[in-house]
Coordinates of C-alpha atoms and ligand atoms in Angstrom, one line a residue:
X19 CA 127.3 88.3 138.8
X20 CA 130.2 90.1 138.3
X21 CA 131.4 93.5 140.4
X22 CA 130.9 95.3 137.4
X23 CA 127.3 94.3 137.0
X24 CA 126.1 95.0 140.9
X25 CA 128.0 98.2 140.9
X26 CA 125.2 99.7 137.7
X27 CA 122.2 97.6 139.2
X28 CA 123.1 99.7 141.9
X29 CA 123.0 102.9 139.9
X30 CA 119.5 101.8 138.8
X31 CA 116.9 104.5 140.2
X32 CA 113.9 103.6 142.3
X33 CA 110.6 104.0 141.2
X34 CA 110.5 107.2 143.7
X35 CA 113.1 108.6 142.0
X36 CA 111.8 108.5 138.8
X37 CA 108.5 109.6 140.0
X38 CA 110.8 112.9 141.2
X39 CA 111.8 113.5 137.7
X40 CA 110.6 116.9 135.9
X41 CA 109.5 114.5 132.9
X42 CA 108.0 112.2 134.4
X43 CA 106.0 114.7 136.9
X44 CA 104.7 116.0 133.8
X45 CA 103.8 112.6 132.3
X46 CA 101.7 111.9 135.8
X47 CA 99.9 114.8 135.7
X48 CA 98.7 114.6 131.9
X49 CA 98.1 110.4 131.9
X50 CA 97.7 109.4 136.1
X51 CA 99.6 108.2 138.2
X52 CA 98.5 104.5 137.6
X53 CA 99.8 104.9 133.6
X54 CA 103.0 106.7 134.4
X55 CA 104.0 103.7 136.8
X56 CA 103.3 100.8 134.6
X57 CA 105.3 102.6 132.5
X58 CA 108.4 103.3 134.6
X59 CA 108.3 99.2 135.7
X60 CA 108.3 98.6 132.0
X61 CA 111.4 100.5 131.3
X62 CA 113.2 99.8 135.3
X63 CA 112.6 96.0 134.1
X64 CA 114.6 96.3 130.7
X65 CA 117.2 98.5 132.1
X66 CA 117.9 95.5 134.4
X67 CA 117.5 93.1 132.1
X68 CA 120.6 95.0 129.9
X69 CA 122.5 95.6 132.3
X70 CA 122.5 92.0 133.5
X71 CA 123.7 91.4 130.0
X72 CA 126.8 93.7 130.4
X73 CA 125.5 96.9 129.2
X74 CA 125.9 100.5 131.4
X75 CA 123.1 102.1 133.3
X76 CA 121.3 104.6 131.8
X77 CA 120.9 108.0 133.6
X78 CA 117.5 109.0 134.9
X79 CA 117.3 111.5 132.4
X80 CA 117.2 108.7 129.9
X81 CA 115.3 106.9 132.0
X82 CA 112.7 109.4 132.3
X83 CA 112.9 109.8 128.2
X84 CA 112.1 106.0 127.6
X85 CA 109.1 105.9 130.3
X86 CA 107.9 108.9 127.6
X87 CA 108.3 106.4 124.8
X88 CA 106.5 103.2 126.7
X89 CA 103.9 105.8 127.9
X90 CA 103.0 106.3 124.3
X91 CA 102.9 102.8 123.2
X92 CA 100.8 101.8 126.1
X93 CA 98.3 104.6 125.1
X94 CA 98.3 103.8 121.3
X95 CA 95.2 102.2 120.3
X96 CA 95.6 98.9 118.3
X97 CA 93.2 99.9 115.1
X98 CA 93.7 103.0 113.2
X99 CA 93.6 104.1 109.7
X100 CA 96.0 103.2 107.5
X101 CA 97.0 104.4 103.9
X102 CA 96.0 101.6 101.1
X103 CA 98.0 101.6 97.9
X104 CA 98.0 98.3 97.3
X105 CA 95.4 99.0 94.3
X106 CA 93.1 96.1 96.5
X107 CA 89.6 97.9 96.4
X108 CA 88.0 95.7 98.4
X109 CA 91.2 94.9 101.0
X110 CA 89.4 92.2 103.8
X111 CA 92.9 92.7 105.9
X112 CA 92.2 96.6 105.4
X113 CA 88.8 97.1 106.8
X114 CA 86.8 96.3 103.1
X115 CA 85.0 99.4 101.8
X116 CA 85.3 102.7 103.2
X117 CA 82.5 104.4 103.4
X118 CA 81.6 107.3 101.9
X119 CA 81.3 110.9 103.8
X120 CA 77.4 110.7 104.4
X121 CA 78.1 107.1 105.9
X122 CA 80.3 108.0 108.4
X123 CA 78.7 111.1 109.6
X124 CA 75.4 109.0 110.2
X125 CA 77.5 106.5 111.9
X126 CA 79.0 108.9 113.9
X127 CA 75.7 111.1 114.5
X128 CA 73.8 108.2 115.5
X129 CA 76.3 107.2 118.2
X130 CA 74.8 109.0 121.1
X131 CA 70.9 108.3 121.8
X132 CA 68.7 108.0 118.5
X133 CA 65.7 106.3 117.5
X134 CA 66.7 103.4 117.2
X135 CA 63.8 101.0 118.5
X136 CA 61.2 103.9 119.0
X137 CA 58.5 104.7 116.8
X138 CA 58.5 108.7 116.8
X139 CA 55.0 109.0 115.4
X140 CA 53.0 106.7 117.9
X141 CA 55.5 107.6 120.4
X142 CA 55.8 104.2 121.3
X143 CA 58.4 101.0 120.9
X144 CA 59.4 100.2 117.3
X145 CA 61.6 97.9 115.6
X146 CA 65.2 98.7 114.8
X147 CA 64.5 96.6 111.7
X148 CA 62.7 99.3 110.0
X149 CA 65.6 101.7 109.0
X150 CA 67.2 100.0 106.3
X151 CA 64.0 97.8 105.3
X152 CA 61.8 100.1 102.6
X153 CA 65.2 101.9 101.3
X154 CA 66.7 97.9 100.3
X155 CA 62.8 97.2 98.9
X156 CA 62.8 100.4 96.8
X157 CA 66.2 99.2 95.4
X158 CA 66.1 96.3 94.4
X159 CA 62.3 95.6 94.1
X160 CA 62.3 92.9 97.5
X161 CA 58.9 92.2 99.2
X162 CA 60.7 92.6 102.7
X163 CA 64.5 92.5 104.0
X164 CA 66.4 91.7 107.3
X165 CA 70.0 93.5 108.1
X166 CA 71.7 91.1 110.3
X167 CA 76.0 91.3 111.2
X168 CA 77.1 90.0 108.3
X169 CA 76.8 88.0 105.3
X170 CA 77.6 84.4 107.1
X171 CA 75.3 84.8 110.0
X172 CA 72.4 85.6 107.2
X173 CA 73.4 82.7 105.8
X174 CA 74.1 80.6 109.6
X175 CA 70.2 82.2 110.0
X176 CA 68.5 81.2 107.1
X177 CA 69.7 77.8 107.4
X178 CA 69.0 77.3 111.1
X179 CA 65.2 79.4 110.5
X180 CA 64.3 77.9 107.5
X181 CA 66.0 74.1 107.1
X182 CA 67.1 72.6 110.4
X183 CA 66.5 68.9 110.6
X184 CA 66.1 69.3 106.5
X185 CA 68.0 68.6 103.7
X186 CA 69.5 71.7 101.6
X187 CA 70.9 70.1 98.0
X188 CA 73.7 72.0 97.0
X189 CA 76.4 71.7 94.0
X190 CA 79.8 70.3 94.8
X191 CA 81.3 73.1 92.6
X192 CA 79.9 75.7 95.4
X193 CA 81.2 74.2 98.3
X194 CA 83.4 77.2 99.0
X195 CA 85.5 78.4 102.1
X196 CA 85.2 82.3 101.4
X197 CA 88.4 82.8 104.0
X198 CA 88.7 83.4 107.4
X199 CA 87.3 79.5 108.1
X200 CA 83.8 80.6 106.6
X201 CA 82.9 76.8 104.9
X202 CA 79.8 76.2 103.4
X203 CA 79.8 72.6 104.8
X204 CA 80.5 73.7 108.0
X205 CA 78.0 76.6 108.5
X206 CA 75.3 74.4 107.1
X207 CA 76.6 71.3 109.8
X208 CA 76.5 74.2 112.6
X209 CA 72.9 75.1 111.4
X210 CA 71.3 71.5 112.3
X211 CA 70.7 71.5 108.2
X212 CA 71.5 68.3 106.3
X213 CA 74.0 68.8 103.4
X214 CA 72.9 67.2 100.0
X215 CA 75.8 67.4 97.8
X216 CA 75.2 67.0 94.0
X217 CA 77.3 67.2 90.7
X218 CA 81.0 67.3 90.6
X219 CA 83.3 69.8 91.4
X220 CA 83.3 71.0 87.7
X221 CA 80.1 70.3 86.1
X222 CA 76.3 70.0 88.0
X223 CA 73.5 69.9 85.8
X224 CA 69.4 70.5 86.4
X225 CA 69.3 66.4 86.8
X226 CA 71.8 66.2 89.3
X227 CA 69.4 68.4 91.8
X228 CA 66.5 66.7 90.4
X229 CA 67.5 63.2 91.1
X230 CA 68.4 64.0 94.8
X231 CA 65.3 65.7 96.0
X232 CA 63.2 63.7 98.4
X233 CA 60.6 64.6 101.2
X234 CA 62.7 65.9 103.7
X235 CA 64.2 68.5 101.6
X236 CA 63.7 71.6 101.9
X237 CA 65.7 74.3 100.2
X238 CA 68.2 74.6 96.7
X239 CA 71.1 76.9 97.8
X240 CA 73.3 78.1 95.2
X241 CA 76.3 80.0 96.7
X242 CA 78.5 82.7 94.5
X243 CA 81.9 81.0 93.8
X244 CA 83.1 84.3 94.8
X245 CA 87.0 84.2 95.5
X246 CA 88.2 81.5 92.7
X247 CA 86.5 80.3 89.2
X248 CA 86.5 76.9 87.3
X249 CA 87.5 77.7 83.7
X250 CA 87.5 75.0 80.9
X251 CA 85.0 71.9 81.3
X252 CA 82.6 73.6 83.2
X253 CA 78.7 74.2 84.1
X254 CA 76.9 75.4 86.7
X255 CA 73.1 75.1 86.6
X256 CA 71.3 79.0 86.1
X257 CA 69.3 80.3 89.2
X258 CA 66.4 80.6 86.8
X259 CA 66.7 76.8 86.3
X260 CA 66.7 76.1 89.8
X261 CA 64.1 78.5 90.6
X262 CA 61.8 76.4 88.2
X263 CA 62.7 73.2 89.8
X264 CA 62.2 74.5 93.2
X265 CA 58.7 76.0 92.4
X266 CA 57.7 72.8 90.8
X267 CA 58.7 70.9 93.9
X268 CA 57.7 73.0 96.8
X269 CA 61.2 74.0 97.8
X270 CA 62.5 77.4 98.3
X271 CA 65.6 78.9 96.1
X272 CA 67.9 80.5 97.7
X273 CA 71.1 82.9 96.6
X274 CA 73.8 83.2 98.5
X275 CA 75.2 86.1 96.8
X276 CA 78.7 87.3 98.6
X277 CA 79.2 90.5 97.2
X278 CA 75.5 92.5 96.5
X279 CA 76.2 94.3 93.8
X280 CA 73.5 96.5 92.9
X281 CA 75.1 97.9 89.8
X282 CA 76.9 96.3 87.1
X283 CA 80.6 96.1 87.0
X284 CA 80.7 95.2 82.6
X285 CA 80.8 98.7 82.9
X286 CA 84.2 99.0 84.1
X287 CA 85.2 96.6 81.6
X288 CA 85.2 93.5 84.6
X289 CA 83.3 90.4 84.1
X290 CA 79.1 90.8 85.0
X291 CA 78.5 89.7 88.4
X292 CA 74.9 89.0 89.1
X293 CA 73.4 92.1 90.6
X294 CA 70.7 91.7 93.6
X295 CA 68.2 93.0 91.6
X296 CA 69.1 90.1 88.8
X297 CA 68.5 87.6 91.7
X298 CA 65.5 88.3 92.9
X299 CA 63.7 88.8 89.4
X300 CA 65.2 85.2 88.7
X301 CA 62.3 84.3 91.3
X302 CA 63.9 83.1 94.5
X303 CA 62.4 83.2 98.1
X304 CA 65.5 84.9 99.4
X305 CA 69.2 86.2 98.4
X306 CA 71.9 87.5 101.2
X307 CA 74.9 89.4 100.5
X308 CA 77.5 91.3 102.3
X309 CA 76.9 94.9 103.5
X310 CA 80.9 95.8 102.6
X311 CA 82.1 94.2 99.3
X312 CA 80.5 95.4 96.1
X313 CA 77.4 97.5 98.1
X314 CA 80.0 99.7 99.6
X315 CA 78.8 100.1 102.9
X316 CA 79.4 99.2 106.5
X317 CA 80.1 95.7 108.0
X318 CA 76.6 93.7 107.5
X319 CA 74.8 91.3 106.0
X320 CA 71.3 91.7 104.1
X321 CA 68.7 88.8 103.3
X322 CA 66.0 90.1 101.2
X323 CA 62.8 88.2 99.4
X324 CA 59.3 87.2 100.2
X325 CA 57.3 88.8 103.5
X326 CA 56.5 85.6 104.3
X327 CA 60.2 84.2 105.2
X328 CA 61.2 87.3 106.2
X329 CA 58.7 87.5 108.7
X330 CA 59.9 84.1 110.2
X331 CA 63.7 85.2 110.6
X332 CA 62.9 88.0 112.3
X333 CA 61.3 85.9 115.2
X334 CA 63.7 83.5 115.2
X335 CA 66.0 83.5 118.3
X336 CA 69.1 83.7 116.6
X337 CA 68.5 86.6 114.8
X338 CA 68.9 88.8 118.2
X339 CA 72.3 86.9 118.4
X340 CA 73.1 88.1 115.2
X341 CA 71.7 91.3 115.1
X342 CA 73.3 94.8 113.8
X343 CA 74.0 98.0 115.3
X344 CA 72.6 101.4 115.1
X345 CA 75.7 102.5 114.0
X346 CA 76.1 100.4 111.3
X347 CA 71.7 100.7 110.5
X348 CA 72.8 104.8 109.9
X349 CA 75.7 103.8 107.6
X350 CA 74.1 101.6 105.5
X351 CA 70.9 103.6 105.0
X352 CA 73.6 106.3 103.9
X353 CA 75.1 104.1 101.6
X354 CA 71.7 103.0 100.2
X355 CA 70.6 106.7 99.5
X356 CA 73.5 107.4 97.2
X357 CA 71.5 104.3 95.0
X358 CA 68.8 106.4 95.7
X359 CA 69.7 109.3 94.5
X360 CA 71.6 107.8 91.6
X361 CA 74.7 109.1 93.1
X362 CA 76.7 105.9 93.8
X363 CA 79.4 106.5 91.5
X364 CA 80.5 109.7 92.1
X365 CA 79.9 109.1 96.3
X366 CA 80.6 105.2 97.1
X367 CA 84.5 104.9 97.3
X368 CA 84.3 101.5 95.7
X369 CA 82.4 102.7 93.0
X370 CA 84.8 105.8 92.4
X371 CA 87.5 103.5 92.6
X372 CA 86.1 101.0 90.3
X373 CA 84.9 103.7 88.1
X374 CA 88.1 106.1 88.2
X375 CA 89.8 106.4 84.7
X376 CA 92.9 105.9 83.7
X377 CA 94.2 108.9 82.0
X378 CA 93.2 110.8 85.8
X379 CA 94.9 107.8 87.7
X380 CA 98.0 108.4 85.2
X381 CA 98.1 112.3 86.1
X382 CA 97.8 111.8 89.8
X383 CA 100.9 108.9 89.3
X384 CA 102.9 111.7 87.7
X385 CA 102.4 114.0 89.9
X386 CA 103.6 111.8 92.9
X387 CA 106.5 110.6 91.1
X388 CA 107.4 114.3 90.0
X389 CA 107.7 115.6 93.5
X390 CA 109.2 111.8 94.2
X391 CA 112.0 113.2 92.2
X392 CA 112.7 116.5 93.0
X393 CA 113.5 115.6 96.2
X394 CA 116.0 113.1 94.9
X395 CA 113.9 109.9 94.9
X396 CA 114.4 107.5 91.8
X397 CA 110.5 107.5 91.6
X398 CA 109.0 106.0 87.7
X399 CA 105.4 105.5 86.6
X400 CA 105.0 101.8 85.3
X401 CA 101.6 100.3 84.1
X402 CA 99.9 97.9 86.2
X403 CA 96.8 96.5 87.4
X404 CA 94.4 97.2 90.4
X405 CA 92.1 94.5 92.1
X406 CA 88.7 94.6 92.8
X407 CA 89.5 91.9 96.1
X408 CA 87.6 90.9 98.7
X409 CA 86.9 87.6 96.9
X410 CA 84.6 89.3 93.9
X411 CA 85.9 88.9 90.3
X412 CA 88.6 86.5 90.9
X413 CA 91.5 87.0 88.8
X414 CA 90.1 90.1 87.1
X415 CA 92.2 93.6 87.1
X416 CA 91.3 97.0 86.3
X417 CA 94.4 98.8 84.0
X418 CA 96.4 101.3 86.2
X419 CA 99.5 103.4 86.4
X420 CA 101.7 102.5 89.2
X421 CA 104.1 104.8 91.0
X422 CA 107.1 102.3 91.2
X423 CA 110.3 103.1 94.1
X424 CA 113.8 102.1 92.3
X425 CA 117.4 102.6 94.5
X426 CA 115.5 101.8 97.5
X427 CA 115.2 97.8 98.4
X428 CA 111.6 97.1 98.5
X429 CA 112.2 94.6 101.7
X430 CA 113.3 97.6 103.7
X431 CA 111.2 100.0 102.3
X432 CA 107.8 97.9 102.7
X433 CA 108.1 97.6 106.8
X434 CA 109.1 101.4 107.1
X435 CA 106.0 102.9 105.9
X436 CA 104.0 100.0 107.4
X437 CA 105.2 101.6 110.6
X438 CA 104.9 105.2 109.4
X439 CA 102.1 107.2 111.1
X440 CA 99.5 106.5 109.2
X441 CA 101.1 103.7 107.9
X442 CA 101.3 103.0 103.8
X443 CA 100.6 99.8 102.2
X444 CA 102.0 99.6 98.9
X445 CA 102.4 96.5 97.1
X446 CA 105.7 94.6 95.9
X447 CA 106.8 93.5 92.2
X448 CA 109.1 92.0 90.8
X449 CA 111.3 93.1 93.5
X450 CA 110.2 97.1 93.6
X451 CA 108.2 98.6 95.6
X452 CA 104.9 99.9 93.8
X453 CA 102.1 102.2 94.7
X454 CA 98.8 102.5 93.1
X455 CA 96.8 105.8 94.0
X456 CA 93.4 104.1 92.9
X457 CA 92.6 103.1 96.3
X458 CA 94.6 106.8 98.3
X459 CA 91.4 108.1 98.9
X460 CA 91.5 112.4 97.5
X461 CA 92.8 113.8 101.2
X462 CA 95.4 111.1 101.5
X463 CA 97.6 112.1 99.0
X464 CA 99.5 115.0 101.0
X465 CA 99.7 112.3 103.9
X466 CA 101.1 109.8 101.3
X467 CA 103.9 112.8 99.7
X468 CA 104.9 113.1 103.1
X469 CA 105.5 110.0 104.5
X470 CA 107.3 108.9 101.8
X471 CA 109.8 111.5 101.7
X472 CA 110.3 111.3 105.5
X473 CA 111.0 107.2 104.7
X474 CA 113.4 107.3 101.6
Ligands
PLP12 C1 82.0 87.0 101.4 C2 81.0 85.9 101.4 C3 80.4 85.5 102.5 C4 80.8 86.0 103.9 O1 80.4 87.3 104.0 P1 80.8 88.1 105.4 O2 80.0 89.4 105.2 O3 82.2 88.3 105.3 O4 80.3 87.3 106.5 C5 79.5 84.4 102.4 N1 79.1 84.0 101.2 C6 79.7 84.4 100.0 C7 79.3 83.8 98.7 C8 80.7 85.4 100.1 O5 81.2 85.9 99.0

C-alpha cells in the first residue's frame, strides 16, 4: 500500500460521521435506522475498494449522495410492470395475459378478508371450489370443474388421481416440453403413471392406440402440440376417434388442451385452435387448460368434465398442494363474466389485442412516429407482424404496423429503455429497433412517448 493510498483511506468517514450528515439524517428518519446503515456499509465498502485501486476519496457530501442512491436500489422491489412492445400477446417472460380492469379490481378487492371458504347463506363452512365452478359449467357446457395453480399441476393431478400404477397410451408426436422443463414424460413419471408411447413422431393412427391397450390401462391422453407443428407427412388421430376407442374400451379420454380458448381465433384470420367447448362435446371425461394463455385471465389451471372425476380430484391429497388462491378465484370469475356477458372482445386484453385492426394499429404507429419526429427522432412506420406467443399458434402472425428507430443502434437503444422506469420492450430487426403498439395497453402510450424521448 502505497502513502498515497493510506493517506485517502484515511480521509474515509466513519459510519458516525455519515450518520451526522444532513442527507443522510433525512434518509434515517424516512427509511430507519437499520436501512440507512446497510446502505452507508454498501457505499463505505466500495469507496475502499476504489481507493485501494488508486482512485481519490470521495467527500461526505458525495458520500452521503450515493448512500441515497443504494438506499433506493435496496428498496426497489424486484417485479414491476413493464411496457410490452414486442407485439408478443401472450409474452410467458412478461407475465402472459393482463387482465382486464374487472379482473384486477376483484383481485385486488378480494385481498383483505372475503368469503372465500364460507357459505354466506347457511352461515357455515363452504368450499373455495365453488366460485369459479357454475360460471366454467355455464360456458362451456362441463358437468363439473376444478381451478387448481396451473395448467401442469391439473395435468401432475389428473394423472396422479386418476392413473397411478396405470398405463396412459399417448402419441409419440405429443410428447412435448411446453418450456420452462414442463415434459410430458416427465410429469407423467412424477405422477406414478406408466407412459405407453405409440406412433411415430410424425404420424400415429387409431390402430397404433388400439394395438397397445391392455388391462392395466387406463386413460388416452392427447396433449395440444402447442409451441411447435409437424407440417408435411403428418397425422394425428381426432379426439372424436379416440373418444370412440376409449368408450368402447372402458378408458377415459382425456385433453390436455394448453391454451383454453373459448372462442375461435379463424376469426382473426389465425389458424382454428380447438376451443374448450369443441373438446368436451367431442365426448371426453376431462380437458385442462391454462387460466393465462388464450382464456385471458389470471395464473391457473382448469380441469373440467364429468361430476364423477371431478368429484375424485377434489378429494385427492394433492389437490390442496396445488390449490389456487382467492385472489386469483376473483380474477378468473371476472374474466369468465366478460364470456358471460358476451363482452370478451372488447374487455379481455388478449382478445382486443388479437381482435385490434390494422388500419387503428396503423393510426396509433403514426401518431408515435409523428411526435418521434418532431422532436428530432428518425422515427418510420414499417409493416410487420405481431405474435400470438405463449406457445399457441406456432409460427402464425397477425399483420401490424411497426414503429421502427433509425440513427439510433438498436444494441444500445434496447438495454436503455429496458432500464427506463417502466421499462420498454421493443423488439429487434434486421438490426433496428422496432415497436409494435398492439400489445401498449391504451394508458401506456403517454408513458411509452415519454420514455423514449427521454432515451434517444
Ligand atoms: C402451456 C401448457 C401447459 C402448461 O401450462 P401452465 O399453465 O404454464 O402450467 C401444459 N400443457 C400444454 C399443452 C400447454 O400448452
Amino acid at each position: 500500500m502505497t502513502d498515497d493510498v493510506r493517506k485517502e483511506l484515511r480521509k474515509l468517514p466513519s459510519v458516525d460521521r455519515m450518520l451526522k450528515q444532513e442527507r443522510v439524517v433525512d434518509m434515517v428518519a424516512q427509511h430507519g435506522r437499520p436501512l440507512t446503515l446497510a446502505a452507508i456499509q454498501d457505499v463505505l465498502g466500495a469507496a475502499r475498494q476504489a481507493i485501494l485501486q488508486g482512485q481519490n476519496c470521495p467527500t461526505a457530501a458525495q458520500l452521503a449522495q450515493q448512500t441515497g442512491v443504494r438506499l433506493a436500489e435496496l428498496l426497489r422491489p424486484s417485479l414491476y410492470p413493464v411496457i410490452n412492445a414486442t407485439g408478443v400477446i401472450i409474452h410467458t417472460n412478461l407475465g402472459r395475459a393482463p387482465l382486464s380492469l374487472a379482473a384486477q379490481q376483484a383481485m385486488q378487492a378480494t385481498s383483505q378478508y372475503c368469503n372465500l371458504e364460507y357459505d354466506l347463506d347457511a352461515g357455515e363452512r363452504g368450499s373455495r371450489y365453488v366460485h369459479a365452478e357454475e360460471l366454467l359449467c355455464r360456458l362451456t357446457g362441463a358437468e363439473a370443474a376444478l381451478v387448481v395453480n396451473n395448467d401442469a399441476a391439473a395435468v401432475l393431478l389428473v394423472l396422479t388421481a386418476l392413473a397411478r400404477g396405470r398405463e396412459v397410451i399417448i402419441s409419440r408426436g405429443q410428447l412435448v416440453e411446453i418450456g420452462g422443463g414442463f415434459r410430458i414424460p416427465e410429469v407423467m413419471a412424477q405422477s406414478g403413471a406408466h407412459l405407453v408411447e405409440v406412433g411415430t413422431t410424425n404420424r400415429t393412427y387409431l390402430s397404433d392406440y388400439e394395438a397397445a391397450i391392455t388391462a392395466e390401462t387406463a386413460m388416452l391422453l392427447s396433449v395440444h402440440t402447442s409451441n411447435f407443428r409437424v407440417i408435411g407427412f403428418a397425422h394425428e388421430t381426432s379426439l372424436a376417434e379416440l373418444v370412440a376407442l376409449a368408450r368402447a374400451h372402458n378408458l377415459m379420454p382425456v385433453d390436455d388442451l394448453g391454451s383454453g380458448a373459448l372462442l375461435d381465433t379463424a376469426r382473426f384470420g389465425l389458424t382454428h385452435e380447438r376451443t374448450v367447448q369443441e373438446s368436451l362435446a367431442a365426448g371426453v371425461d376431462l380437458v385442462c387448460f391454462s387460466g393465462d394463455k388464450l382464456l385471458g385471465g389470471p395464473q391457473a389451471g382448469v380441469i373440467l368434465g364429468t361430476s364423477e372425476y371431478i368429484s375424485k380430484l377434489k378429494r385427492h391429497p394433492l389437490t390442496r398442494a396445488v390449490r389456487v388462491s382467492k385472489s386469483v378465484l376473483a380474477g378468473l370469475q371476472a374474466t369468465l363474466q366478460h364470456y358471460l356477458r358476451d363482452e370478451a372482445l372488447q374487455t379481455i386484453p388478449v382478445w382486443q389485442m388479437m381482435a385490434a385492426d390494422l388500419e387503428q394499429l396503423s393510426k396509433r404507429a403514426s401518431a408515435l412516429a409523428e411526435r418521434l419526429r418532431l422532436a428530432g427522432v428518425d422515427a418510420r412506420v414499417v409493416d410487420g407482424f405481431s405474435a400470438v406467443g405463449g406457445g399457441t399458434l406456432p409460427g402464425e402472425t397477425l399483420p401490424t404496423r411497426l414503429v421502427a428507430i433509425h440513427g439510433v443502434p438498436a444494441q444500445t437503444l434496447a438495454p436503455k429503455l429496458r432500464h427506463t422506469s417502466p421499462p420498454v420492450m421493443g423488439r429487434i430487426e434486421n438490426e433496428t429497433f422496432v415497436l409494435d403498439l398492439r400489445t401498449v395497453l391504451p394508458g401506456e402510450e403517454t408513458d411509452l412517448q415519454r420514455l423514449l424521448l427521454a432515451s434517444l
